[in-house]
Amino acid sequence: MTQTAPITNILETSAFDPIAKEDPHARLKPLREQCPVFRDEVTKTWMLSRYADVRAMVNDRTLWRNGVHAEEGSFARFLLNADKADLPPGERQSILTMDDPDHQRIRTPLAKALYARVAKARAKIDKIVSDVLDTVQAKASFDLINEVAIPIPIVTIARILGVDDTRLEEFRDWSEGLILGLNPVRSAEETAHMERSSAAMDAYFTELMAARRAQPGDDLVSDMVALQAEGAELRDVELRINLQALLVGGNLTTTDLIGNGVRQFLLNPVQKAKLVADPSLVPGAVEEILRYEGPVDVTGRVLDRDREVGGCPMHKSQSVTMSLRGANRDPEVFERPDEFDITRKGTPHVSFGGGAHICIGAPLARMEAVSFFSTFFQRFPNLRLVDEPPQWRALPFFRGLERLRVEA
Ligand code: HEM
């Protein structure tokens, strides 16, 4: 296919770019229409933005995820921890960037234990949401991101893991520090906070694992050390890295699901009225927030062999970036794609990726959001937006608000 691309590299579709930061679809719509299979020679990757191509690629379990397979000079390869290149895969990275057999070996027991924990967590999550909302209930105005949407996922994951109440404040600080790792252009002070947090979290998980081996509790860390004792092939370092990955992967994203959703409802009173009138619409509304304004822009794979996509020949070891956000607004698949409609039925979004790497935290994120949107507007029926235009974060490949000031 001959390309006439409206962008020169994929960062122009991310919050690094001033236009995309305000409206990513100002970049993604022309890209999908004019060059749905785009070759970026700057970061050395392909970018796919049509739903059919993205869905096929994320679901393909034969592809690689680990950037070690990616061509020299590619961004996918650069993202590897070069200083840890000599360590075995399980000791330098989480399941997010591992391939089989190690990916399956670690993910399968972790997913089984996490899903079982999540399945019985609804009452606990309802209580966390209610307690957090109590802290802002009497305020005339508050920042929904910092006061509500940040604490909910952090406290939830802390409870699931079994973090002691006395350590909750520190855990929150470390969780916020870890997330700074997602920002490639953080300040020296932020890097120091991130490194301090990662070391502290590592030490804390070591302590927690030892404590739960001595005396099991009703939590995920106890489940994981019990699986080890039963013979699951899981090293302590692998467990620590992947427990941290649950925080890095889950906290900011779930914050943004809540924040982006509240803003959409405040901009769309008709949709908000429907939600409040019919609680059975809540799960579908959460899916529509994920489709319309999902927290994550992209995911990636590395080609395990030569292939052709949309008439473009691709080669083994080339990296492929899938625009989840672009795919979720593809008019070939979604009618009126730019309309926020919580009663929408039909094709599912790709906001959690797919295949072997599909988001392990999706059931938890969904449960937190369903719990939140089941009560929020009942408790705050007259809320108004204060910050318009919105204050989007400048973090590339994630979409969420820096703050969302609302008035009761
Ligand atoms: C709305 C919230 C969330 C969104 C939009 C989201 C999105 C994603 C995406 C797009 C991927 C990559 C999937 C792929 O490449 O096919 C992913 C993977 C992952 N997510 Fe999430 N996520 C969310 C919440 C969570 C939560 C709550 C957790 C932890 C409890 C979590 C932990 C992870 C982990 C560990 C992976 C790597 C899985 C693997 O590679 O096997 N995420 N997520």
Tab-separated table of C-alpha atoms and ligand atoms in Angstrom:
chain	number	residue	atom	x	y	z
A	1	MET	CA	0.000	0.000	0.000
A	2	THR	CA	1.376	3.466	-0.833
A	3	GLN	CA	1.384	5.613	2.244
A	4	THR	CA	0.323	9.212	2.569
A	5	ALA	CA	0.597	9.393	6.310
A	6	PRO	CA	-0.820	12.306	8.302
A	7	ILE	CA	1.826	11.719	11.028
A	8	THR	CA	5.580	11.144	10.969
A	9	ASN	CA	5.872	8.968	14.077
A	10	ILE	CA	3.558	7.309	16.594
A	11	LEU	CA	4.334	9.751	19.416
A	12	GLU	CA	2.202	12.223	17.480
A	13	THR	CA	-0.826	10.120	18.439
A	14	SER	CA	0.094	10.258	22.156
A	15	ALA	CA	-0.241	12.834	24.919
A	16	PHE	CA	3.314	13.967	24.114
A	17	ASP	CA	1.810	15.774	21.145
A	18	PRO	CA	-0.134	18.966	21.961
A	19	ILE	CA	-2.910	18.177	19.464
A	20	ALA	CA	-3.304	14.520	20.466
A	21	LYS	CA	-3.149	15.464	24.140
A	22	GLU	CA	-6.335	17.497	23.734
A	23	ASP	CA	-7.988	15.141	21.221
A	24	PRO	CA	-6.179	11.955	20.140
A	25	HIS	CA	-8.810	11.348	17.457
A	26	ALA	CA	-7.726	14.504	15.646
A	27	ARG	CA	-4.653	12.385	14.824
A	28	LEU	CA	-6.089	8.868	14.835
A	29	LYS	CA	-9.069	9.421	12.526
A	30	PRO	CA	-7.013	10.685	9.557
A	31	LEU	CA	-4.404	8.014	10.276
A	32	ARG	CA	-7.001	5.212	10.188
A	33	GLU	CA	-8.584	6.649	7.041
A	34	GLN	CA	-5.413	7.445	5.085
A	35	CYS	CA	-2.799	5.044	6.400
A	36	PRO	CA	-4.260	2.298	8.593
A	37	VAL	CA	-1.016	0.299	8.363
A	38	PHE	CA	1.598	2.934	9.102
A	39	ARG	CA	5.361	2.436	9.192
A	40	ASP	CA	7.156	4.674	11.678
A	41	GLU	CA	10.869	4.804	10.853
A	42	VAL	CA	11.643	6.993	13.890
A	43	THR	CA	10.708	4.456	16.581
A	44	LYS	CA	10.893	1.553	14.111
A	45	THR	CA	7.437	0.132	14.492
A	46	TRP	CA	4.268	-0.421	12.509
A	47	MET	CA	1.083	1.155	13.813
A	48	LEU	CA	-2.281	-0.468	13.107
A	49	SER	CA	-5.441	1.548	13.686
A	50	ARG	CA	-8.279	-0.460	12.052
A	51	TYR	CA	-10.323	-2.617	14.419
A	52	ALA	CA	-10.013	-5.781	12.304
A	53	ASP	CA	-6.203	-5.536	12.095
A	54	VAL	CA	-5.795	-4.661	15.781
A	55	ARG	CA	-8.113	-7.435	16.947
A	56	ALA	CA	-6.380	-10.055	14.772
A	57	MET	CA	-2.929	-8.998	15.973
A	58	VAL	CA	-3.665	-8.813	19.731
A	59	ASN	CA	-5.401	-12.184	19.624
A	60	ASP	CA	-2.541	-13.905	17.776
A	61	ARG	CA	-0.740	-16.084	20.334
A	62	THR	CA	2.150	-16.904	18.016
A	63	LEU	CA	3.583	-13.370	18.186
A	64	TRP	CA	6.306	-12.289	20.583
A	65	ARG	CA	5.864	-9.709	23.328
A	66	ASN	CA	9.429	-9.422	24.570
A	67	GLY	CA	11.322	-6.529	22.960
A	68	VAL	CA	14.488	-8.650	22.982
A	69	HIS	CA	13.200	-10.084	19.685
A	70	ALA	CA	12.710	-6.633	18.141
A	71	GLU	CA	15.032	-5.168	15.541
A	72	GLU	CA	18.029	-3.035	16.572
A	73	GLY	CA	17.192	0.629	17.069
A	74	SER	CA	13.497	0.023	17.705
A	75	PHE	CA	11.694	1.642	20.619
A	76	ALA	CA	10.378	-1.815	21.622
A	77	ARG	CA	13.969	-2.984	22.143
A	78	PHE	CA	15.004	0.207	23.916
A	79	LEU	CA	12.282	-0.343	26.520
A	80	LEU	CA	14.102	-3.424	27.831
A	81	ASN	CA	16.196	-2.955	30.935
A	82	ALA	CA	19.566	-3.121	29.189
A	83	ASP	CA	21.447	-3.153	32.476
A	84	LYS	CA	19.673	-6.370	33.441
A	85	ALA	CA	20.078	-8.085	30.071
A	86	ASP	CA	22.106	-10.967	31.532
A	87	LEU	CA	19.443	-12.003	34.028
A	88	PRO	CA	16.873	-14.703	33.182
A	89	PRO	CA	13.584	-13.193	31.835
A	90	GLY	CA	11.668	-13.779	35.074
A	91	GLU	CA	14.153	-11.731	37.073
A	92	ARG	CA	14.189	-8.609	34.959
A	93	GLN	CA	10.631	-8.132	33.712
A	94	SER	CA	7.014	-8.900	34.491
A	95	ILE	CA	4.622	-11.073	32.483
A	96	LEU	CA	3.705	-7.947	30.492
A	97	THR	CA	6.820	-8.387	28.342
A	98	MET	CA	7.528	-12.113	28.696
A	99	ASP	CA	7.026	-14.893	26.187
A	100	ASP	CA	6.198	-18.543	26.681
A	101	PRO	CA	7.092	-20.794	28.367
A	102	ASP	CA	7.918	-18.337	31.196
A	103	HIS	CA	4.857	-16.166	30.523
A	104	GLN	CA	2.443	-19.085	30.972
A	105	ARG	CA	4.389	-20.526	33.889
A	106	ILE	CA	3.990	-17.317	35.882
A	107	ARG	CA	0.707	-15.950	34.527
A	108	THR	CA	-1.387	-19.127	34.920
A	109	PRO	CA	-1.128	-19.492	38.736
A	110	LEU	CA	-1.204	-15.719	39.273
A	111	ALA	CA	-4.337	-15.302	37.150
A	112	LYS	CA	-6.083	-18.232	38.830
A	113	ALA	CA	-5.432	-16.840	42.303
A	114	LEU	CA	-6.248	-13.242	41.329
A	115	TYR	CA	-9.525	-14.149	39.580
A	116	ALA	CA	-10.638	-16.196	42.603
A	117	ARG	CA	-9.846	-13.240	44.905
A	118	VAL	CA	-11.671	-10.774	42.650
A	119	ALA	CA	-14.719	-13.040	42.384
A	120	LYS	CA	-15.340	-12.641	46.103
A	121	ALA	CA	-14.235	-9.009	46.463
A	122	ARG	CA	-17.414	-7.111	45.526
A	123	ALA	CA	-18.600	-6.376	49.076
A	124	LYS	CA	-15.104	-5.229	50.080
A	125	ILE	CA	-14.879	-2.972	47.034
A	126	ASP	CA	-18.324	-1.469	47.702
A	127	LYS	CA	-17.135	-0.607	51.205
A	128	ILE	CA	-13.883	0.961	49.929
A	129	VAL	CA	-15.816	3.068	47.383
A	130	SER	CA	-18.286	4.134	50.048
A	131	ASP	CA	-15.536	5.054	52.554
A	132	VAL	CA	-13.646	7.089	49.951
A	133	LEU	CA	-16.830	8.913	48.894
A	134	ASP	CA	-17.541	9.694	52.568
A	135	THR	CA	-14.329	11.743	52.659
A	136	VAL	CA	-15.655	14.183	50.017
A	137	GLN	CA	-19.394	13.986	50.688
A	138	ALA	CA	-19.603	17.198	52.696
A	139	LYS	CA	-17.313	19.262	50.467
A	140	ALA	CA	-18.647	22.030	48.245
A	141	SER	CA	-15.913	21.289	45.729
A	142	PHE	CA	-13.205	18.629	45.339
A	143	ASP	CA	-10.680	17.144	42.927
A	144	LEU	CA	-12.199	13.868	41.818
A	145	ILE	CA	-8.866	12.478	40.595
A	146	ASN	CA	-6.734	13.037	43.670
A	147	GLU	CA	-9.378	12.636	46.314
A	148	VAL	CA	-11.452	9.794	44.835
A	149	ALA	CA	-10.123	8.100	41.691
A	150	ILE	CA	-6.536	7.630	42.928
A	151	PRO	CA	-7.281	6.116	46.363
A	152	ILE	CA	-9.955	3.612	45.210
A	153	PRO	CA	-7.671	1.289	43.152
A	154	ILE	CA	-4.739	1.633	45.547
A	155	VAL	CA	-6.756	0.698	48.626
A	156	THR	CA	-8.505	-2.084	46.678
A	157	ILE	CA	-5.298	-3.763	45.524
A	158	ALA	CA	-3.791	-3.296	49.002
A	159	ARG	CA	-6.762	-5.174	50.510
A	160	ILE	CA	-6.571	-7.935	47.897
A	161	LEU	CA	-2.833	-8.399	48.442
A	162	GLY	CA	-3.197	-8.357	52.208
A	163	VAL	CA	-1.278	-5.160	53.020
A	164	ASP	CA	-1.496	-4.426	56.736
A	165	ASP	CA	-3.575	-1.394	57.731
A	166	THR	CA	-0.576	0.142	59.501
A	167	ARG	CA	1.383	0.185	56.226
A	168	LEU	CA	-1.404	1.571	54.002
A	169	GLU	CA	-0.101	5.158	53.890
A	170	GLU	CA	3.409	4.014	52.915
A	171	PHE	CA	1.927	1.589	50.399
A	172	ARG	CA	0.013	4.440	48.789
A	173	ASP	CA	3.164	6.543	48.520
A	174	TRP	CA	5.146	3.650	46.994
A	175	SER	CA	2.290	2.868	44.591
A	176	GLU	CA	2.296	6.453	43.360
A	177	GLY	CA	6.104	6.336	43.098
A	178	LEU	CA	6.049	3.135	41.030
A	179	ILE	CA	3.689	4.680	38.494
A	180	LEU	CA	6.279	7.349	37.733
A	181	GLY	CA	8.114	4.542	35.914
A	182	LEU	CA	5.524	4.822	33.127
A	183	ASN	CA	6.789	8.303	32.267
A	184	PRO	CA	9.907	8.278	30.093
A	185	VAL	CA	10.522	12.003	30.681
A	186	ARG	CA	10.278	12.141	34.470
A	187	SER	CA	12.325	14.631	36.489
A	188	ALA	CA	15.348	13.578	38.573
A	189	GLU	CA	13.214	13.981	41.689
A	190	GLU	CA	10.508	11.725	40.222
A	191	THR	CA	13.114	9.105	39.253
A	192	ALA	CA	14.407	9.151	42.834
A	193	HIS	CA	10.837	8.711	44.159
A	194	MET	CA	10.284	5.828	41.732
A	195	GLU	CA	13.517	4.041	42.668
A	196	ARG	CA	12.920	4.547	46.380
A	197	SER	CA	9.377	3.212	46.018
A	198	SER	CA	10.410	0.168	44.017
A	199	ALA	CA	13.081	-0.788	46.572
A	200	ALA	CA	10.677	-0.198	49.478
A	201	MET	CA	7.912	-2.206	47.792
A	202	ASP	CA	10.335	-5.038	47.081
A	203	ALA	CA	11.430	-5.130	50.711
A	204	TYR	CA	7.824	-4.968	51.884
A	205	PHE	CA	6.711	-7.844	49.616
A	206	THR	CA	9.653	-9.930	50.878
A	207	GLU	CA	8.497	-9.249	54.442
A	208	LEU	CA	4.853	-9.950	53.597
A	209	MET	CA	5.663	-13.242	51.869
A	210	ALA	CA	7.671	-14.401	54.888
A	211	ALA	CA	4.874	-13.358	57.245
A	212	ARG	CA	2.230	-15.217	55.214
A	213	ARG	CA	4.382	-18.337	54.991
A	214	ALA	CA	4.558	-18.324	58.782
A	215	GLN	CA	0.888	-17.497	59.200
A	216	PRO	CA	-1.387	-17.550	56.144
A	217	GLY	CA	-4.034	-14.854	55.823
A	218	ASP	CA	-7.077	-14.417	53.591
A	219	ASP	CA	-5.226	-12.650	50.750
A	220	LEU	CA	-3.432	-12.996	47.401
A	221	VAL	CA	0.084	-13.065	48.864
A	222	SER	CA	-0.955	-16.037	51.049
A	223	ASP	CA	-2.437	-17.732	47.949
A	224	MET	CA	0.795	-17.278	45.993
A	225	VAL	CA	3.157	-18.554	48.691
A	226	ALA	CA	0.793	-21.519	49.219
A	227	LEU	CA	1.025	-22.324	45.497
A	228	GLN	CA	4.824	-22.186	45.753
A	229	ALA	CA	4.707	-24.581	48.708
A	230	GLU	CA	2.500	-26.948	46.666
A	231	GLY	CA	5.193	-27.050	43.980
A	232	ALA	CA	4.262	-24.244	41.542
A	233	GLU	CA	7.422	-23.211	39.749
A	234	LEU	CA	7.576	-19.601	40.924
A	235	ARG	CA	10.665	-17.927	42.311
A	236	ASP	CA	10.344	-15.256	45.011
A	237	VAL	CA	11.855	-12.613	42.755
A	238	GLU	CA	9.316	-13.453	40.033
A	239	LEU	CA	6.501	-13.127	42.518
A	240	ARG	CA	7.749	-9.749	43.739
A	241	ILE	CA	8.141	-8.381	40.208
A	242	ASN	CA	4.664	-9.511	39.205
A	243	LEU	CA	2.981	-8.281	42.372
A	244	GLN	CA	4.511	-4.873	41.598
A	245	ALA	CA	3.227	-5.244	38.021
A	246	LEU	CA	-0.317	-5.494	39.377
A	247	LEU	CA	0.167	-2.055	40.916
A	248	VAL	CA	1.884	-0.459	37.946
A	249	GLY	CA	-0.601	-1.959	35.473
A	250	GLY	CA	-3.683	-1.458	37.560
A	251	ASN	CA	-3.627	1.726	39.584
A	252	LEU	CA	-3.335	4.569	37.112
A	253	THR	CA	-5.487	2.784	34.530
A	254	THR	CA	-8.363	2.232	36.934
A	255	THR	CA	-8.041	5.812	38.215
A	256	ASP	CA	-8.420	6.980	34.624
A	257	LEU	CA	-11.378	4.691	33.957
A	258	ILE	CA	-13.185	6.363	36.864
A	259	GLY	CA	-11.999	9.900	36.036
A	260	ASN	CA	-12.664	9.713	32.288
A	261	GLY	CA	-16.071	8.173	32.984
A	262	VAL	CA	-17.178	10.829	35.463
A	263	ARG	CA	-16.185	13.567	33.014
A	264	GLN	CA	-18.128	11.911	30.167
A	265	PHE	CA	-21.276	11.666	32.268
A	266	LEU	CA	-20.970	15.270	33.408
A	267	LEU	CA	-20.682	16.318	29.757
A	268	ASN	CA	-23.635	14.094	28.772
A	269	PRO	CA	-26.606	14.723	31.081
A	270	VAL	CA	-28.885	12.496	28.992
A	271	GLN	CA	-26.575	9.509	29.429
A	272	LYS	CA	-26.176	10.328	33.104
A	273	ALA	CA	-29.962	10.413	33.589
A	274	LYS	CA	-30.275	7.007	31.891
A	275	LEU	CA	-27.570	5.548	34.154
A	276	VAL	CA	-29.180	6.865	37.316
A	277	ALA	CA	-32.667	5.712	36.265
A	278	ASP	CA	-31.614	2.154	35.404
A	279	PRO	CA	-28.807	0.527	37.437
A	280	SER	CA	-28.828	-2.478	35.092
A	281	LEU	CA	-27.096	-0.201	32.561
A	282	VAL	CA	-23.972	0.183	34.736
A	283	PRO	CA	-21.886	-2.743	33.344
A	284	GLY	CA	-22.598	-1.638	29.752
A	285	ALA	CA	-21.771	1.955	30.707
A	286	VAL	CA	-18.361	0.847	32.008
A	287	GLU	CA	-17.691	-0.927	28.686
A	288	GLU	CA	-18.689	2.238	26.819
A	289	ILE	CA	-16.292	4.372	28.899
A	290	LEU	CA	-13.558	1.843	28.063
A	291	ARG	CA	-14.415	2.071	24.365
A	292	TYR	CA	-15.011	5.793	24.106
A	293	GLU	CA	-12.256	7.124	26.357
A	294	GLY	CA	-10.180	4.108	27.437
A	295	PRO	CA	-7.153	4.640	29.711
A	296	VAL	CA	-4.549	2.953	27.458
A	297	ASP	CA	-3.670	4.082	23.914
A	298	VAL	CA	-1.687	1.148	22.577
A	299	THR	CA	-0.216	-2.271	23.096
A	300	GLY	CA	2.526	-4.037	21.164
A	301	ARG	CA	3.853	-7.280	19.745
A	302	VAL	CA	6.942	-8.369	17.765
A	303	LEU	CA	6.596	-10.368	14.548
A	304	ASP	CA	7.738	-13.982	14.818
A	305	ARG	CA	7.771	-14.349	11.019
A	306	ASP	CA	7.267	-12.383	7.822
A	307	ARG	CA	3.640	-11.571	7.090
A	308	GLU	CA	1.400	-9.129	5.246
A	309	VAL	CA	-1.175	-6.828	6.829
A	310	GLY	CA	-3.461	-4.665	4.689
A	311	GLY	CA	-1.235	-5.192	1.660
A	312	CYS	CA	1.945	-4.155	3.536
A	313	PRO	CA	4.767	-6.692	3.765
A	314	MET	CA	6.122	-6.938	7.334
A	315	HIS	CA	9.233	-8.753	8.429
A	316	LYS	CA	10.231	-11.015	11.273
A	317	SER	CA	11.476	-9.001	14.306
A	318	GLN	CA	9.637	-5.841	13.339
A	319	SER	CA	7.630	-4.339	16.159
A	320	VAL	CA	3.903	-3.720	15.754
A	321	THR	CA	2.016	-1.149	17.818
A	322	MET	CA	-1.739	-1.544	17.916
A	323	SER	CA	-3.782	1.615	18.448
A	324	LEU	CA	-6.484	0.355	20.795
A	325	ARG	CA	-7.929	3.860	20.871
A	326	GLY	CA	-8.041	4.083	17.072
A	327	ALA	CA	-9.635	0.623	16.765
A	328	ASN	CA	-12.317	1.511	19.322
A	329	ARG	CA	-13.603	4.332	17.089
A	330	ASP	CA	-13.469	2.438	13.784
A	331	PRO	CA	-16.727	3.219	11.904
A	332	GLU	CA	-16.457	-0.126	10.092
A	333	VAL	CA	-17.335	-1.760	13.403
A	334	PHE	CA	-18.993	0.841	15.643
A	335	GLU	CA	-22.019	2.812	14.484
A	336	ARG	CA	-21.738	6.513	15.381
A	337	PRO	CA	-18.276	5.782	16.860
A	338	ASP	CA	-17.766	9.311	18.216
A	339	GLU	CA	-20.963	9.227	20.259
A	340	PHE	CA	-20.904	8.203	23.926
A	341	ASP	CA	-23.853	5.820	24.226
A	342	ILE	CA	-24.123	3.597	27.292
A	343	THR	CA	-26.856	1.453	25.705
A	344	ARG	CA	-24.581	0.454	22.821
A	345	LYS	CA	-24.595	-3.255	21.921
A	346	GLY	CA	-22.432	-5.305	19.594
A	347	THR	CA	-18.733	-5.691	19.003
A	348	PRO	CA	-16.597	-5.463	22.153
A	349	HIS	CA	-13.843	-2.837	22.499
A	350	VAL	CA	-10.149	-3.803	22.549
A	351	SER	CA	-9.178	-1.662	25.544
A	352	PHE	CA	-7.853	-4.643	27.502
A	353	GLY	CA	-5.885	-6.041	24.544
A	354	GLY	CA	-6.376	-9.749	23.830
A	355	GLY	CA	-4.922	-13.213	23.396
A	356	ALA	CA	-2.221	-14.508	25.733
A	357	HIS	CA	-1.512	-11.064	27.218
A	358	ILE	CA	-5.080	-9.847	27.698
A	359	CYS	CA	-5.156	-7.636	30.776
A	360	ILE	CA	-5.003	-9.850	33.845
A	361	GLY	CA	-6.633	-7.080	35.894
A	362	ALA	CA	-9.680	-6.596	33.653
A	363	PRO	CA	-12.149	-8.344	36.010
A	364	LEU	CA	-10.867	-6.229	38.921
A	365	ALA	CA	-10.951	-2.937	37.008
A	366	ARG	CA	-14.477	-3.717	35.811
A	367	MET	CA	-15.635	-4.584	39.314
A	368	GLU	CA	-14.226	-1.366	40.803
A	369	ALA	CA	-15.818	0.725	38.059
A	370	VAL	CA	-19.183	-1.048	38.313
A	371	SER	CA	-19.157	-0.556	42.084
A	372	PHE	CA	-18.246	3.121	41.665
A	373	PHE	CA	-20.775	4.013	38.939
A	374	SER	CA	-23.538	2.123	40.772
A	375	THR	CA	-23.524	4.712	43.548
A	376	PHE	CA	-21.574	7.802	42.557
A	377	PHE	CA	-24.255	9.885	40.839
A	378	GLN	CA	-26.865	8.828	43.380
A	379	ARG	CA	-24.646	10.274	46.101
A	380	PHE	CA	-23.626	13.347	44.074
A	381	PRO	CA	-26.675	14.105	41.903
A	382	ASN	CA	-25.920	17.779	41.223
A	383	LEU	CA	-22.214	17.680	40.460
A	384	ARG	CA	-20.811	20.213	37.965
A	385	LEU	CA	-17.499	20.320	36.098
A	386	VAL	CA	-15.218	23.192	37.031
A	387	ASP	CA	-12.099	22.495	34.915
A	388	GLU	CA	-13.099	22.939	31.288
A	389	PRO	CA	-11.084	22.729	29.112
A	390	PRO	CA	-9.936	19.527	30.805
A	391	GLN	CA	-6.445	19.141	32.279
A	392	TRP	CA	-5.153	16.016	30.489
A	393	ARG	CA	-1.946	14.419	31.759
A	394	ALA	CA	1.066	14.617	29.415
A	395	LEU	CA	1.928	10.924	29.913
A	396	PRO	CA	2.436	9.274	26.515
A	397	PHE	CA	0.170	6.343	25.600
A	398	PHE	CA	-2.150	6.774	28.575
A	399	ARG	CA	-5.220	9.003	28.683
A	400	GLY	CA	-6.329	10.453	31.933
A	401	LEU	CA	-6.881	13.695	33.757
A	402	GLU	CA	-4.321	15.505	35.885
A	403	ARG	CA	-7.209	16.701	37.993
A	404	LEU	CA	-10.978	16.982	37.695
A	405	ARG	CA	-12.366	19.692	39.898
A	406	VAL	CA	-16.084	19.295	40.510
A	407	GLU	CA	-18.635	21.324	42.475
A	408	ALA	CA	-21.482	19.764	44.390
B	1	HEM	C1	-9.253	0.076	33.079
B	1	HEM	C2	-8.183	-0.459	33.583
B	1	HEM	C3	-7.148	-1.180	32.763
B	1	HEM	C4	-6.841	-1.104	31.431
B	1	HEM	C5	-7.488	-0.242	30.375
B	1	HEM	C6	-5.759	-2.038	31.200
B	1	HEM	C7	-5.190	-2.276	29.952
B	1	HEM	C8	-4.244	-3.254	29.693
B	1	HEM	C9	-3.712	-3.566	28.391
B	1	HEM	C10	-4.099	-2.874	27.096
B	1	HEM	C11	-2.824	-4.578	28.538
B	1	HEM	C12	-2.004	-5.235	27.424
B	1	HEM	C13	-2.831	-6.350	26.797
B	1	HEM	C14	-2.262	-6.908	25.518
B	1	HEM	O1	-1.127	-6.598	25.152
B	1	HEM	O2	-2.977	-7.678	24.847
B	1	HEM	C15	-2.778	-4.909	29.936
B	1	HEM	C16	-1.985	-5.883	30.491
B	1	HEM	C17	-1.819	-6.049	31.837
B	1	HEM	N1	-2.559	-5.438	32.842
B	1	HEM	FE1	-4.051	-4.125	32.609
B	1	HEM	N2	-5.422	-2.634	32.376
B	1	HEM	C18	-6.256	-2.164	33.357
B	1	HEM	C19	-6.293	-2.555	34.682
B	1	HEM	C20	-5.419	-3.440	35.255
B	1	HEM	C21	-5.441	-3.865	36.639
B	1	HEM	C22	-6.493	-3.449	37.667
B	1	HEM	C23	-4.361	-4.683	36.823
B	1	HEM	C24	-3.893	-5.405	38.055
B	1	HEM	C25	-4.655	-5.755	39.056
B	1	HEM	C26	-3.671	-4.792	35.539
B	1	HEM	C27	-2.526	-5.526	35.306
B	1	HEM	C28	-2.048	-5.860	34.051
B	1	HEM	C29	-0.951	-6.795	33.827
B	1	HEM	C30	-0.115	-7.486	34.906
B	1	HEM	C31	-0.835	-6.928	32.438
B	1	HEM	C32	0.147	-7.833	31.683
B	1	HEM	C33	-0.593	-9.134	31.310
B	1	HEM	C34	0.225	-10.055	30.419
B	1	HEM	O3	1.008	-9.572	29.624
B	1	HEM	O4	0.041	-11.290	30.513
B	1	HEM	N3	-4.350	-4.031	34.614
B	1	HEM	N4	-3.656	-4.087	30.636
